[in-house]
């Protein structure tokens, strides 16, 4: 008996379990092909989520900079408004995080199939 990751919910389960105790996935009835498909779908969903994060982060940075430009009578006046600083810091962190996440997901050992 070994511990494996459920292809449906990624929780640790016994390799001899007939169904996942966490998400009720009927492992006993699933072929290797079904499991592979499920893993691929779950991986694609995570890639999608990671790229959405980078887009949202980029949008936050752009909004922050636009805010800076529009909120002062003279464009790009220093210091930038707090809103801009917050959006750029969170946007930058989110962007870097999303890129690292994407890179991690695309590494061969994390890619199903
Ligand atoms: Zn499960």
PDB file of C-alpha atoms and ligand atoms in Angstrom:
ATOM      1  CA  UNK A   1       0.000   0.000   0.000  1.00  0.00           C
ATOM      2  CA  UNK A   2       1.294   3.394  -0.937  1.00  0.00           C
ATOM      3  CA  UNK A   3       0.160   6.967  -0.530  1.00  0.00           C
ATOM      4  CA  UNK A   4      -0.808   8.664  -3.774  1.00  0.00           C
ATOM      5  CA  UNK A   5      -2.345  12.009  -4.671  1.00  0.00           C
ATOM      6  CA  UNK A   6      -5.982  11.907  -5.720  1.00  0.00           C
ATOM      7  CA  UNK A   7      -6.246  13.028  -9.362  1.00  0.00           C
ATOM      8  CA  UNK A   8      -9.496  14.824  -8.536  1.00  0.00           C
ATOM      9  CA  UNK A   9      -8.591  16.883  -5.477  1.00  0.00           C
ATOM     10  CA  UNK A  10      -4.838  16.258  -4.985  1.00  0.00           C
ATOM     11  CA  UNK A  11      -5.274  15.133  -1.382  1.00  0.00           C
ATOM     12  CA  UNK A  12      -3.113  12.290  -0.133  1.00  0.00           C
ATOM     13  CA  UNK A  13      -4.964   8.984  -0.197  1.00  0.00           C
ATOM     14  CA  UNK A  14      -4.212   5.271  -0.091  1.00  0.00           C
ATOM     15  CA  UNK A  15      -3.424   3.664  -3.437  1.00  0.00           C
ATOM     16  CA  UNK A  16      -5.831   0.814  -2.664  1.00  0.00           C
ATOM     17  CA  UNK A  17      -8.832   3.060  -1.911  1.00  0.00           C
ATOM     18  CA  UNK A  18     -11.826   2.344  -4.153  1.00  0.00           C
ATOM     19  CA  UNK A  19     -12.982   5.935  -3.910  1.00  0.00           C
ATOM     20  CA  UNK A  20     -11.332   9.117  -2.697  1.00  0.00           C
ATOM     21  CA  UNK A  21     -12.485   9.852   0.896  1.00  0.00           C
ATOM     22  CA  UNK A  22     -12.197  13.591   0.230  1.00  0.00           C
ATOM     23  CA  UNK A  23     -14.018  14.086  -3.067  1.00  0.00           C
ATOM     24  CA  UNK A  24     -15.694  10.675  -3.667  1.00  0.00           C
ATOM     25  CA  UNK A  25     -13.931  10.178  -6.965  1.00  0.00           C
ATOM     26  CA  UNK A  26     -14.522   6.516  -7.935  1.00  0.00           C
ATOM     27  CA  UNK A  27     -10.867   5.571  -8.390  1.00  0.00           C
ATOM     28  CA  UNK A  28     -11.630   1.875  -8.675  1.00  0.00           C
ATOM     29  CA  UNK A  29     -13.748   2.408 -11.780  1.00  0.00           C
ATOM     30  CA  UNK A  30     -11.352   4.772 -13.482  1.00  0.00           C
ATOM     31  CA  UNK A  31      -8.895   3.720 -16.152  1.00  0.00           C
ATOM     32  CA  UNK A  32      -5.390   5.155 -16.329  1.00  0.00           C
ATOM     33  CA  UNK A  33      -6.606   7.193 -19.282  1.00  0.00           C
ATOM     34  CA  UNK A  34      -9.421   8.733 -17.201  1.00  0.00           C
ATOM     35  CA  UNK A  35      -6.973   9.572 -14.422  1.00  0.00           C
ATOM     36  CA  UNK A  36      -4.553  11.134 -16.890  1.00  0.00           C
ATOM     37  CA  UNK A  37      -7.348  13.249 -18.403  1.00  0.00           C
ATOM     38  CA  UNK A  38      -8.459  14.430 -14.963  1.00  0.00           C
ATOM     39  CA  UNK A  39      -4.913  15.367 -14.012  1.00  0.00           C
ATOM     40  CA  UNK A  40      -4.486  17.257 -17.269  1.00  0.00           C
ATOM     41  CA  UNK A  41      -7.729  19.128 -16.738  1.00  0.00           C
ATOM     42  CA  UNK A  42      -6.748  20.085 -13.203  1.00  0.00           C
ATOM     43  CA  UNK A  43      -3.316  21.228 -14.424  1.00  0.00           C
ATOM     44  CA  UNK A  44      -4.873  23.339 -17.205  1.00  0.00           C
ATOM     45  CA  UNK A  45      -7.194  24.959 -14.660  1.00  0.00           C
ATOM     46  CA  UNK A  46      -4.206  25.942 -12.514  1.00  0.00           C
ATOM     47  CA  UNK A  47      -2.313  27.337 -15.510  1.00  0.00           C
ATOM     48  CA  UNK A  48      -5.417  29.338 -16.368  1.00  0.00           C
ATOM     49  CA  UNK A  49      -5.639  30.658 -12.800  1.00  0.00           C
ATOM     50  CA  UNK A  50      -1.947  31.577 -12.767  1.00  0.00           C
ATOM     51  CA  UNK A  51      -2.157  33.478 -16.046  1.00  0.00           C
ATOM     52  CA  UNK A  52      -5.302  35.268 -14.856  1.00  0.00           C
ATOM     53  CA  UNK A  53      -3.313  36.369 -11.806  1.00  0.00           C
ATOM     54  CA  UNK A  54      -0.589  37.884 -13.990  1.00  0.00           C
ATOM     55  CA  UNK A  55      -3.204  39.732 -16.093  1.00  0.00           C
ATOM     56  CA  UNK A  56      -4.954  41.087 -13.017  1.00  0.00           C
ATOM     57  CA  UNK A  57      -1.606  42.145 -11.575  1.00  0.00           C
ATOM     58  CA  UNK A  58      -0.709  43.960 -14.797  1.00  0.00           C
ATOM     59  CA  UNK A  59      -4.108  45.670 -14.794  1.00  0.00           C
ATOM     60  CA  UNK A  60      -3.535  46.792 -11.181  1.00  0.00           C
ATOM     61  CA  UNK A  61      -0.195  48.347 -12.129  1.00  0.00           C
ATOM     62  CA  UNK A  62      -1.708  50.127 -15.138  1.00  0.00           C
ATOM     63  CA  UNK A  63      -4.637  51.433 -13.073  1.00  0.00           C
ATOM     64  CA  UNK A  64      -2.218  52.605 -10.389  1.00  0.00           C
ATOM     65  CA  UNK A  65      -0.126  54.530 -12.904  1.00  0.00           C
ATOM     66  CA  UNK A  66      -3.197  55.980 -14.618  1.00  0.00           C
ATOM     67  CA  UNK A  67      -4.472  57.065 -11.194  1.00  0.00           C
ATOM     68  CA  UNK A  68      -1.189  58.834 -10.534  1.00  0.00           C
ATOM     69  CA  UNK A  69      -1.383  60.569 -13.909  1.00  0.00           C
ATOM     70  CA  UNK A  70      -5.009  61.683 -13.496  1.00  0.00           C
ATOM     71  CA  UNK A  71      -5.026  62.599  -9.818  1.00  0.00           C
ATOM     72  CA  UNK A  72      -2.363  65.279  -9.924  1.00  0.00           C
ATOM     73  CA  UNK A  73      -2.706  68.581 -11.778  1.00  0.00           C
ATOM     74  CA  UNK A  74       0.781  68.086 -13.186  1.00  0.00           C
ATOM     75  CA  UNK A  75       1.343  64.571 -14.486  1.00  0.00           C
ATOM     76  CA  UNK A  76       3.714  62.250 -12.581  1.00  0.00           C
ATOM     77  CA  UNK A  77       4.009  64.566  -9.580  1.00  0.00           C
ATOM     78  CA  UNK A  78       6.153  63.215  -6.741  1.00  0.00           C
ATOM     79  CA  UNK A  79       5.471  61.573  -4.413  1.00  0.00           C
ATOM     80  CA  UNK A  80       2.953  59.286  -6.141  1.00  0.00           C
ATOM     81  CA  UNK A  81      -0.433  58.875  -4.392  1.00  0.00           C
ATOM     82  CA  UNK A  82      -0.806  56.073  -1.853  1.00  0.00           C
ATOM     83  CA  UNK A  83      -3.285  54.277  -4.146  1.00  0.00           C
ATOM     84  CA  UNK A  84      -0.627  54.109  -6.852  1.00  0.00           C
ATOM     85  CA  UNK A  85       2.020  52.823  -4.463  1.00  0.00           C
ATOM     86  CA  UNK A  86      -0.310  50.119  -3.131  1.00  0.00           C
ATOM     87  CA  UNK A  87      -1.488  49.028  -6.584  1.00  0.00           C
ATOM     88  CA  UNK A  88       2.045  48.916  -7.974  1.00  0.00           C
ATOM     89  CA  UNK A  89       3.421  46.976  -4.997  1.00  0.00           C
ATOM     90  CA  UNK A  90       0.577  44.440  -5.001  1.00  0.00           C
ATOM     91  CA  UNK A  91       0.520  44.301  -8.788  1.00  0.00           C
ATOM     92  CA  UNK A  92       4.263  43.717  -8.922  1.00  0.00           C
ATOM     93  CA  UNK A  93       4.111  41.008  -6.263  1.00  0.00           C
ATOM     94  CA  UNK A  94       1.122  39.374  -7.965  1.00  0.00           C
ATOM     95  CA  UNK A  95       2.829  39.482 -11.342  1.00  0.00           C
ATOM     96  CA  UNK A  96       6.053  37.939 -10.064  1.00  0.00           C
ATOM     97  CA  UNK A  97       4.061  35.355  -8.089  1.00  0.00           C
ATOM     98  CA  UNK A  98       1.971  34.465 -11.134  1.00  0.00           C
ATOM     99  CA  UNK A  99       5.040  34.124 -13.352  1.00  0.00           C
ATOM    100  CA  UNK A 100       6.826  31.909 -10.803  1.00  0.00           C
ATOM    101  CA  UNK A 101       3.675  29.818 -10.440  1.00  0.00           C
ATOM    102  CA  UNK A 102       3.398  29.431 -14.226  1.00  0.00           C
ATOM    103  CA  UNK A 103       7.063  28.515 -14.485  1.00  0.00           C
ATOM    104  CA  UNK A 104       6.628  25.944 -11.724  1.00  0.00           C
ATOM    105  CA  UNK A 105       3.517  24.454 -13.369  1.00  0.00           C
ATOM    106  CA  UNK A 106       5.319  24.127 -16.696  1.00  0.00           C
ATOM    107  CA  UNK A 107       8.303  22.290 -15.262  1.00  0.00           C
ATOM    108  CA  UNK A 108       8.400  18.771 -16.656  1.00  0.00           C
ATOM    109  CA  UNK A 109       7.903  17.053 -13.324  1.00  0.00           C
ATOM    110  CA  UNK A 110       4.758  19.084 -12.563  1.00  0.00           C
ATOM    111  CA  UNK A 111       3.212  18.595 -15.982  1.00  0.00           C
ATOM    112  CA  UNK A 112       0.854  15.639 -16.377  1.00  0.00           C
ATOM    113  CA  UNK A 113       0.915  13.369 -19.399  1.00  0.00           C
TER     114      UNK A 113
HETATM  115 ZN1  LIG B   1     -10.107  13.301  -4.164  1.00  0.00          ZN
END
